[in-house]
Amino acid sequence: MSTPTNSTPQVPVNRNTSSLVWLVAEREIGSKLRSKAFLISTGILLLVALAGVLIGGFSSKSPTPDAIAATSQTAKVVEALPNVKVTEVADRAAAERLVRDDEVTAAVLPGEGPTGVVILAKKDAPTSLVMSLSISPKVEILEPAATNSLVRYLVAIGFGVVFLMAASTFGATIAQSVVEEKQTRVVELLISAIPTRVLLAGKVLGNTILAMAQIVLLAAIAVIGLIVTGQNQLLAGIGAPVLWFAVFFLFGFILLASLYSGAAAMVSRQEDIGSTTMPLMMLVMAPYILVIVFNDNPLVMTILSYIPFSAPVAMPVRLFVGEAQWWEPLLSLALLLAACVGAILIGAKIYENSLLRMGARVKLGEALRG
């Protein structure tokens, strides 16, 4: 009669701590890479990111020039305007015929008044043409913006969405993994072979590697998209902020992953995960919402760049727009590291004290006291 075998890998107890942590991390990575749902969702995310970069890059390029008819007297004036294609005609009758036949958008002819020209259109005159030929006062900007407001907004959305998607996805994955192991009693076999904190460290490490791999792939896709669409100037300006974002994201994710693991260990059913992880989800949502809403408010962005949960998004945005001094990301990173250490200690204590407690939800105070 055959003896049933346990599918859970048996871990030799004589291994050192680092090898045990890596063994657990390999288990986490392998289980995710074997999941079709994970691979499909990652592929969709990368395709959406590529499409967004390409669409944004192509749409930001100069639109199709307007076909404008002009006589020899007004041709030089029209040729000096941006985004126009001039068709020279002999007289007003020829220009009117082209306008009526929709061969040109409008015509610029000699006329009276301050500008010395008149615009001839079929129904509505192009607003850009009217504005270009209007007499406007000279404008002097005392504090010119370092970047275009639309580009600033899009960069804030980009960093915010990437942080939100990766942190929430992998945070939820860690929580589900912890509760699943509690439900199936697999965790009892695991911690009989390895220390509880080693199991936690392996889970955090494995999911951190997967999350960082996604960040690297998204960064590569962004670079490819910007090169294809000819956005070399934007690419040159966003390189350093992207590197800083990767560094901040690494420690920000470790912070969240530690707290997600501890929060999930307090419950024993998948249905109860939301009750303990909802506060953490709010902390993940905060950077996405606040940085996008206040992306053009220097004071609020400065404050957000020093709060550990929003720094991974706010500081790279400030670096991109040139509002941060050289020492600010270093100080912000130091604060994030301190918060990360605190989160690891708290998450590990909750995880260790709650992992083997089945049934009703463990209260936070009890989990901290043990």
Short mmCIF file of C-alpha atoms in Angstrom, two decimals:
data_model
loop_
_atom_site.label_atom_id
_atom_site.label_comp_id
_atom_site.label_asym_id
_atom_site.label_seq_id
_atom_site.Cartn_x
_atom_site.Cartn_y
_atom_site.Cartn_z
CA MET A 1 0.00 0.00 0.00
CA SER A 2 1.48 3.32 -1.08
CA THR A 3 2.01 6.14 1.37
CA PRO A 4 0.58 9.52 0.28
CA THR A 5 3.20 12.19 -0.23
CA ASN A 6 2.95 15.83 0.74
CA SER A 7 3.35 18.30 -2.12
CA THR A 8 4.81 20.90 0.21
CA PRO A 9 8.61 21.02 -0.24
CA GLN A 10 10.50 19.81 2.80
CA VAL A 11 13.12 22.34 3.82
CA PRO A 12 16.30 21.07 5.47
CA VAL A 13 16.69 22.74 8.84
CA ASN A 14 20.47 22.88 8.61
CA ARG A 15 20.49 25.52 5.90
CA ASN A 16 21.49 29.05 6.78
CA THR A 17 18.91 31.82 6.99
CA SER A 18 19.71 33.48 3.65
CA SER A 19 19.35 30.24 1.68
CA LEU A 20 16.05 29.51 3.43
CA VAL A 21 14.74 32.98 2.59
CA TRP A 22 15.73 32.53 -1.03
CA LEU A 23 14.11 29.09 -1.15
CA VAL A 24 10.79 30.58 -0.01
CA ALA A 25 11.23 33.45 -2.50
CA GLU A 26 11.80 30.94 -5.32
CA ARG A 27 8.60 29.15 -4.29
CA GLU A 28 6.65 32.44 -4.47
CA ILE A 29 8.15 33.41 -7.84
CA GLY A 30 7.61 29.95 -9.31
CA SER A 31 3.97 29.81 -8.25
CA LYS A 32 3.29 33.16 -9.89
CA LEU A 33 5.12 32.35 -13.12
CA ARG A 34 3.08 29.15 -13.40
CA SER A 35 -0.16 31.11 -13.02
CA LYS A 36 -1.79 31.82 -16.37
CA ALA A 37 -3.90 34.58 -14.80
CA PHE A 38 -0.77 36.38 -13.61
CA LEU A 39 0.99 36.07 -16.96
CA ILE A 40 -2.07 37.21 -18.92
CA SER A 41 -2.70 40.19 -16.64
CA THR A 42 0.98 41.19 -16.85
CA GLY A 43 0.88 40.95 -20.65
CA ILE A 44 -2.26 43.08 -20.80
CA LEU A 45 -0.69 45.68 -18.49
CA LEU A 46 2.42 45.91 -20.69
CA LEU A 47 0.35 46.20 -23.87
CA VAL A 48 -1.83 48.93 -22.36
CA ALA A 49 1.30 50.79 -21.23
CA LEU A 50 2.84 50.55 -24.70
CA ALA A 51 -0.39 51.70 -26.36
CA GLY A 52 -0.63 54.64 -23.95
CA VAL A 53 2.93 55.78 -24.65
CA LEU A 54 2.51 55.44 -28.42
CA ILE A 55 -0.84 57.22 -28.51
CA GLY A 56 0.40 60.00 -26.27
CA GLY A 57 3.59 60.39 -28.28
CA PHE A 58 1.92 60.50 -31.68
CA SER A 59 -0.87 62.81 -30.51
CA SER A 60 1.66 65.27 -29.09
CA LYS A 61 3.29 65.69 -32.46
CA SER A 62 2.32 68.58 -34.74
CA PRO A 63 -1.08 68.03 -36.37
CA THR A 64 -1.64 68.04 -40.12
CA PRO A 65 -0.93 71.57 -41.41
CA ASP A 66 -3.90 73.67 -42.54
CA ALA A 67 -4.10 74.39 -46.26
CA ILE A 68 -4.36 78.18 -46.62
CA ALA A 69 -4.70 80.12 -49.87
CA ALA A 70 -2.87 83.44 -50.18
CA THR A 71 -2.03 85.99 -52.84
CA SER A 72 1.47 87.21 -53.57
CA GLN A 73 0.88 90.16 -51.19
CA THR A 74 -0.05 87.95 -48.19
CA ALA A 75 1.93 84.78 -48.90
CA LYS A 76 4.95 85.85 -46.83
CA VAL A 77 2.74 86.68 -43.86
CA VAL A 78 1.01 83.29 -43.96
CA GLU A 79 4.22 81.31 -44.50
CA ALA A 80 5.56 82.72 -41.23
CA LEU A 81 2.65 81.18 -39.29
CA PRO A 82 3.08 77.75 -37.63
CA ASN A 83 1.48 74.61 -39.02
CA VAL A 84 0.19 75.97 -42.33
CA LYS A 85 0.61 74.96 -45.95
CA VAL A 86 0.33 77.90 -48.35
CA THR A 87 -1.30 77.69 -51.78
CA GLU A 88 -0.60 80.86 -53.74
CA VAL A 89 -3.42 82.21 -55.94
CA ALA A 90 -3.66 85.06 -58.40
CA ASP A 91 -6.61 86.97 -56.98
CA ARG A 92 -9.65 86.90 -54.69
CA ALA A 93 -11.78 84.98 -57.20
CA ALA A 94 -9.29 82.11 -57.36
CA ALA A 95 -9.03 82.02 -53.55
CA GLU A 96 -12.80 82.02 -53.16
CA ARG A 97 -13.11 79.12 -55.58
CA LEU A 98 -10.61 76.99 -53.61
CA VAL A 99 -12.40 77.76 -50.35
CA ARG A 100 -15.83 76.86 -51.77
CA ASP A 101 -14.47 73.60 -53.22
CA ASP A 102 -12.92 72.68 -49.82
CA GLU A 103 -9.46 72.50 -51.36
CA VAL A 104 -8.17 74.91 -48.70
CA THR A 105 -9.38 75.60 -45.17
CA ALA A 106 -9.33 79.38 -45.61
CA ALA A 107 -7.72 82.17 -47.58
CA VAL A 108 -5.75 85.20 -46.41
CA LEU A 109 -6.18 88.19 -48.70
CA PRO A 110 -5.12 91.85 -48.60
CA GLY A 111 -7.54 93.94 -46.58
CA GLU A 112 -7.93 97.04 -44.48
CA GLY A 113 -7.49 97.43 -40.74
CA PRO A 114 -4.57 97.08 -38.31
CA THR A 115 -3.48 93.67 -39.63
CA GLY A 116 -3.75 94.60 -43.32
CA VAL A 117 -5.33 91.26 -44.21
CA VAL A 118 -8.73 89.61 -44.28
CA ILE A 119 -9.55 85.92 -43.73
CA LEU A 120 -11.91 84.30 -46.22
CA ALA A 121 -13.59 81.08 -44.94
CA LYS A 122 -16.50 78.92 -46.11
CA LYS A 123 -18.34 78.61 -42.78
CA ASP A 124 -16.00 79.04 -39.81
CA ALA A 125 -12.54 80.50 -39.81
CA PRO A 126 -9.82 78.34 -38.16
CA THR A 127 -9.33 79.62 -34.62
CA SER A 128 -5.57 79.10 -34.76
CA LEU A 129 -5.34 81.19 -37.93
CA VAL A 130 -7.44 84.00 -36.44
CA MET A 131 -5.34 84.02 -33.27
CA SER A 132 -2.08 83.99 -35.21
CA LEU A 133 -3.09 87.00 -37.30
CA SER A 134 -4.55 88.92 -34.36
CA ILE A 135 -2.62 91.73 -32.72
CA SER A 136 -1.80 90.68 -29.15
CA PRO A 137 0.10 92.54 -26.45
CA LYS A 138 3.62 91.45 -25.58
CA VAL A 139 3.68 89.04 -22.63
CA GLU A 140 6.57 88.69 -20.18
CA ILE A 141 6.56 85.71 -17.78
CA LEU A 142 8.41 86.40 -14.54
CA GLU A 143 8.50 82.77 -13.36
CA PRO A 144 8.25 80.50 -16.41
CA ALA A 145 7.21 76.89 -15.81
CA ALA A 146 10.02 74.38 -16.23
CA THR A 147 7.72 71.89 -17.96
CA ASN A 148 4.49 71.88 -19.89
CA SER A 149 1.50 71.56 -17.54
CA LEU A 150 -0.01 68.74 -19.62
CA VAL A 151 3.27 66.79 -19.64
CA ARG A 152 3.55 67.32 -15.87
CA TYR A 153 0.03 65.98 -15.39
CA LEU A 154 0.69 62.93 -17.60
CA VAL A 155 3.93 62.12 -15.77
CA ALA A 156 2.11 62.33 -12.42
CA ILE A 157 -0.57 59.96 -13.73
CA GLY A 158 2.08 57.59 -15.12
CA PHE A 159 4.03 57.27 -11.86
CA GLY A 160 0.81 57.11 -9.84
CA VAL A 161 -0.81 54.39 -11.94
CA VAL A 162 2.32 52.22 -11.98
CA PHE A 163 2.70 52.50 -8.20
CA LEU A 164 -0.99 51.84 -7.61
CA MET A 165 -1.22 48.84 -9.94
CA ALA A 166 1.97 47.11 -8.81
CA ALA A 167 1.56 47.75 -5.08
CA SER A 168 -2.12 46.81 -4.92
CA THR A 169 -1.75 43.76 -7.19
CA PHE A 170 1.20 42.20 -5.42
CA GLY A 171 0.00 43.31 -2.00
CA ALA A 172 -3.26 41.45 -2.59
CA THR A 173 -1.29 38.48 -3.92
CA ILE A 174 0.76 38.26 -0.71
CA ALA A 175 -2.37 38.54 1.43
CA GLN A 176 -4.16 35.79 -0.49
CA SER A 177 -1.11 33.53 -0.29
CA VAL A 178 -0.86 33.95 3.50
CA VAL A 179 -4.54 33.21 4.09
CA GLU A 180 -4.55 30.28 1.67
CA GLU A 181 -1.67 28.67 3.55
CA LYS A 182 -3.55 29.16 6.83
CA GLN A 183 -6.77 27.69 5.45
CA THR A 184 -5.05 24.59 4.06
CA ARG A 185 -2.82 24.17 7.13
CA VAL A 186 0.22 24.21 4.85
CA VAL A 187 1.69 26.91 7.04
CA GLU A 188 1.98 24.45 9.93
CA LEU A 189 4.22 22.24 7.81
CA LEU A 190 6.26 25.19 6.60
CA ILE A 191 7.04 26.68 10.00
CA SER A 192 7.91 23.25 11.35
CA ALA A 193 10.89 23.37 9.00
CA ILE A 194 11.75 27.09 8.87
CA PRO A 195 11.34 30.04 11.25
CA THR A 196 8.25 32.18 10.84
CA ARG A 197 10.21 35.34 10.07
CA VAL A 198 12.17 33.52 7.38
CA LEU A 199 8.87 32.54 5.75
CA LEU A 200 7.73 36.16 5.86
CA ALA A 201 11.04 37.45 4.47
CA GLY A 202 10.90 34.96 1.60
CA LYS A 203 7.37 35.97 0.68
CA VAL A 204 8.27 39.66 0.68
CA LEU A 205 11.47 39.06 -1.29
CA GLY A 206 9.81 36.91 -3.95
CA ASN A 207 6.98 39.33 -4.59
CA THR A 208 9.36 42.30 -4.52
CA ILE A 209 11.42 40.69 -7.28
CA LEU A 210 8.29 40.14 -9.38
CA ALA A 211 7.08 43.70 -8.79
CA MET A 212 10.47 45.20 -9.68
CA ALA A 213 10.58 43.05 -12.82
CA GLN A 214 7.28 44.60 -13.89
CA ILE A 215 8.65 48.09 -13.19
CA VAL A 216 11.74 47.38 -15.31
CA LEU A 217 9.59 46.06 -18.17
CA LEU A 218 7.29 49.10 -17.99
CA ALA A 219 10.31 51.43 -18.01
CA ALA A 220 11.73 49.62 -21.05
CA ILE A 221 8.39 49.90 -22.84
CA ALA A 222 8.21 53.62 -22.03
CA VAL A 223 11.71 54.17 -23.45
CA ILE A 224 10.90 52.21 -26.62
CA GLY A 225 7.63 54.11 -27.07
CA LEU A 226 9.30 57.51 -26.62
CA ILE A 227 12.04 56.60 -29.12
CA VAL A 228 9.53 55.33 -31.70
CA THR A 229 7.42 58.49 -31.42
CA GLY A 230 10.46 60.75 -31.55
CA GLN A 231 10.05 62.17 -28.03
CA ASN A 232 13.81 62.35 -27.45
CA GLN A 233 13.64 65.56 -25.43
CA LEU A 234 11.10 64.08 -23.02
CA LEU A 235 13.14 60.88 -22.83
CA ALA A 236 16.24 62.82 -21.82
CA GLY A 237 14.34 64.65 -19.08
CA ILE A 238 12.56 61.64 -17.61
CA GLY A 239 15.52 59.24 -17.36
CA ALA A 240 16.78 60.28 -13.89
CA PRO A 241 13.27 60.55 -12.36
CA VAL A 242 12.48 57.01 -13.57
CA LEU A 243 15.61 55.67 -11.87
CA TRP A 244 14.67 57.46 -8.65
CA PHE A 245 11.12 56.08 -8.96
CA ALA A 246 12.51 52.54 -9.19
CA VAL A 247 14.60 53.04 -6.03
CA PHE A 248 11.70 54.60 -4.10
CA PHE A 249 9.30 51.95 -5.34
CA LEU A 250 11.61 49.16 -4.15
CA PHE A 251 11.57 50.26 -0.52
CA GLY A 252 7.98 51.52 -0.66
CA PHE A 253 6.85 48.11 -1.85
CA ILE A 254 8.81 46.30 0.87
CA LEU A 255 7.08 48.55 3.40
CA LEU A 256 3.62 47.74 2.04
CA ALA A 257 4.36 44.04 1.50
CA SER A 258 5.42 43.62 5.14
CA LEU A 259 2.23 45.28 6.35
CA TYR A 260 0.06 43.28 3.92
CA SER A 261 1.57 40.02 5.18
CA GLY A 262 0.94 40.93 8.80
CA ALA A 263 -2.62 42.12 8.11
CA ALA A 264 -3.48 38.93 6.19
CA ALA A 265 -2.15 36.72 8.98
CA MET A 266 -4.83 38.14 11.31
CA VAL A 267 -7.63 36.33 9.45
CA SER A 268 -8.23 32.71 8.47
CA ARG A 269 -10.63 33.06 5.53
CA GLN A 270 -10.26 34.65 2.10
CA GLU A 271 -13.56 36.48 2.66
CA ASP A 272 -12.08 38.39 5.61
CA ILE A 273 -8.97 39.71 3.85
CA GLY A 274 -10.66 42.98 2.90
CA SER A 275 -11.45 43.88 6.50
CA THR A 276 -7.78 43.96 7.52
CA THR A 277 -6.17 45.15 4.28
CA MET A 278 -8.60 48.00 3.48
CA PRO A 279 -6.59 50.58 5.50
CA LEU A 280 -3.48 49.57 3.56
CA MET A 281 -5.37 49.92 0.28
CA MET A 282 -6.22 53.47 1.31
CA LEU A 283 -2.52 54.14 1.88
CA VAL A 284 -1.80 52.83 -1.62
CA MET A 285 -4.59 54.92 -3.17
CA ALA A 286 -3.49 58.13 -1.43
CA PRO A 287 -0.36 58.75 -3.58
CA TYR A 288 -2.28 58.11 -6.79
CA ILE A 289 -5.06 60.57 -5.92
CA LEU A 290 -3.17 63.29 -4.06
CA VAL A 291 -0.21 63.56 -6.44
CA ILE A 292 -2.48 63.80 -9.48
CA VAL A 293 -4.84 66.33 -7.87
CA PHE A 294 -2.06 68.52 -6.45
CA ASN A 295 0.62 67.93 -9.09
CA ASP A 296 0.87 71.69 -9.77
CA ASN A 297 0.90 72.73 -6.09
CA PRO A 298 4.57 73.00 -4.99
CA LEU A 299 3.78 73.15 -1.25
CA VAL A 300 1.55 70.06 -1.21
CA MET A 301 3.94 68.14 -3.48
CA THR A 302 6.84 68.97 -1.15
CA ILE A 303 4.92 67.63 1.84
CA LEU A 304 3.87 64.49 -0.05
CA SER A 305 7.46 63.83 -1.12
CA TYR A 306 8.48 63.34 2.54
CA ILE A 307 5.58 61.07 3.58
CA PRO A 308 6.74 57.44 3.16
CA PHE A 309 3.54 56.21 1.50
CA SER A 310 3.43 59.00 -1.10
CA ALA A 311 7.16 59.71 -1.55
CA PRO A 312 7.63 56.98 -4.22
CA VAL A 313 5.34 58.99 -6.51
CA ALA A 314 5.65 62.60 -5.37
CA MET A 315 9.45 62.86 -5.28
CA PRO A 316 10.06 61.53 -8.84
CA VAL A 317 7.43 63.98 -10.15
CA ARG A 318 9.17 66.89 -8.38
CA LEU A 319 12.51 65.74 -9.79
CA PHE A 320 11.05 65.64 -13.30
CA VAL A 321 9.71 69.19 -13.11
CA GLY A 322 12.92 70.46 -11.49
CA GLU A 323 11.39 71.58 -8.18
CA ALA A 324 13.51 69.36 -5.89
CA GLN A 325 17.01 70.22 -4.68
CA TRP A 326 19.74 67.58 -5.02
CA TRP A 327 19.59 66.65 -1.33
CA GLU A 328 15.81 66.28 -1.11
CA PRO A 329 15.50 62.78 -2.65
CA LEU A 330 18.28 61.58 -0.32
CA LEU A 331 16.46 62.89 2.76
CA SER A 332 13.15 61.50 1.54
CA LEU A 333 14.75 58.12 0.87
CA ALA A 334 16.26 58.08 4.38
CA LEU A 335 12.81 58.70 5.88
CA LEU A 336 11.36 55.95 3.69
CA LEU A 337 14.07 53.52 4.81
CA ALA A 338 13.33 54.29 8.46
CA ALA A 339 9.61 53.72 7.87
CA CYS A 340 10.43 50.52 5.98
CA VAL A 341 12.40 49.14 8.93
CA GLY A 342 9.53 50.02 11.27
CA ALA A 343 6.97 48.39 8.98
CA ILE A 344 9.07 45.22 8.75
CA LEU A 345 9.30 44.97 12.53
CA ILE A 346 5.58 45.60 13.04
CA GLY A 347 4.51 43.35 10.18
CA ALA A 348 6.80 40.55 11.34
CA LYS A 349 5.47 40.74 14.92
CA ILE A 350 1.84 40.63 13.77
CA TYR A 351 2.62 37.83 11.31
CA GLU A 352 4.47 35.77 13.92
CA ASN A 353 1.80 36.17 16.60
CA SER A 354 -1.21 35.57 14.30
CA LEU A 355 -0.09 32.95 11.79
CA LEU A 356 -1.15 29.88 13.77
CA ARG A 357 -4.31 31.35 15.28
CA MET A 358 -7.32 29.95 13.43
CA GLY A 359 -10.98 30.89 13.56
CA ALA A 360 -12.05 34.42 14.47
CA ARG A 361 -10.13 37.46 13.31
CA VAL A 362 -7.19 38.34 15.56
CA LYS A 363 -7.45 41.86 16.96
CA LEU A 364 -4.56 44.20 16.20
CA GLY A 365 -3.77 44.79 19.88
CA GLU A 366 -3.60 41.06 20.54
CA ALA A 367 -1.40 40.50 17.49
CA LEU A 368 1.05 43.16 18.64
CA ARG A 369 1.15 41.89 22.21
CA GLY A 370 1.32 38.22 21.28
#
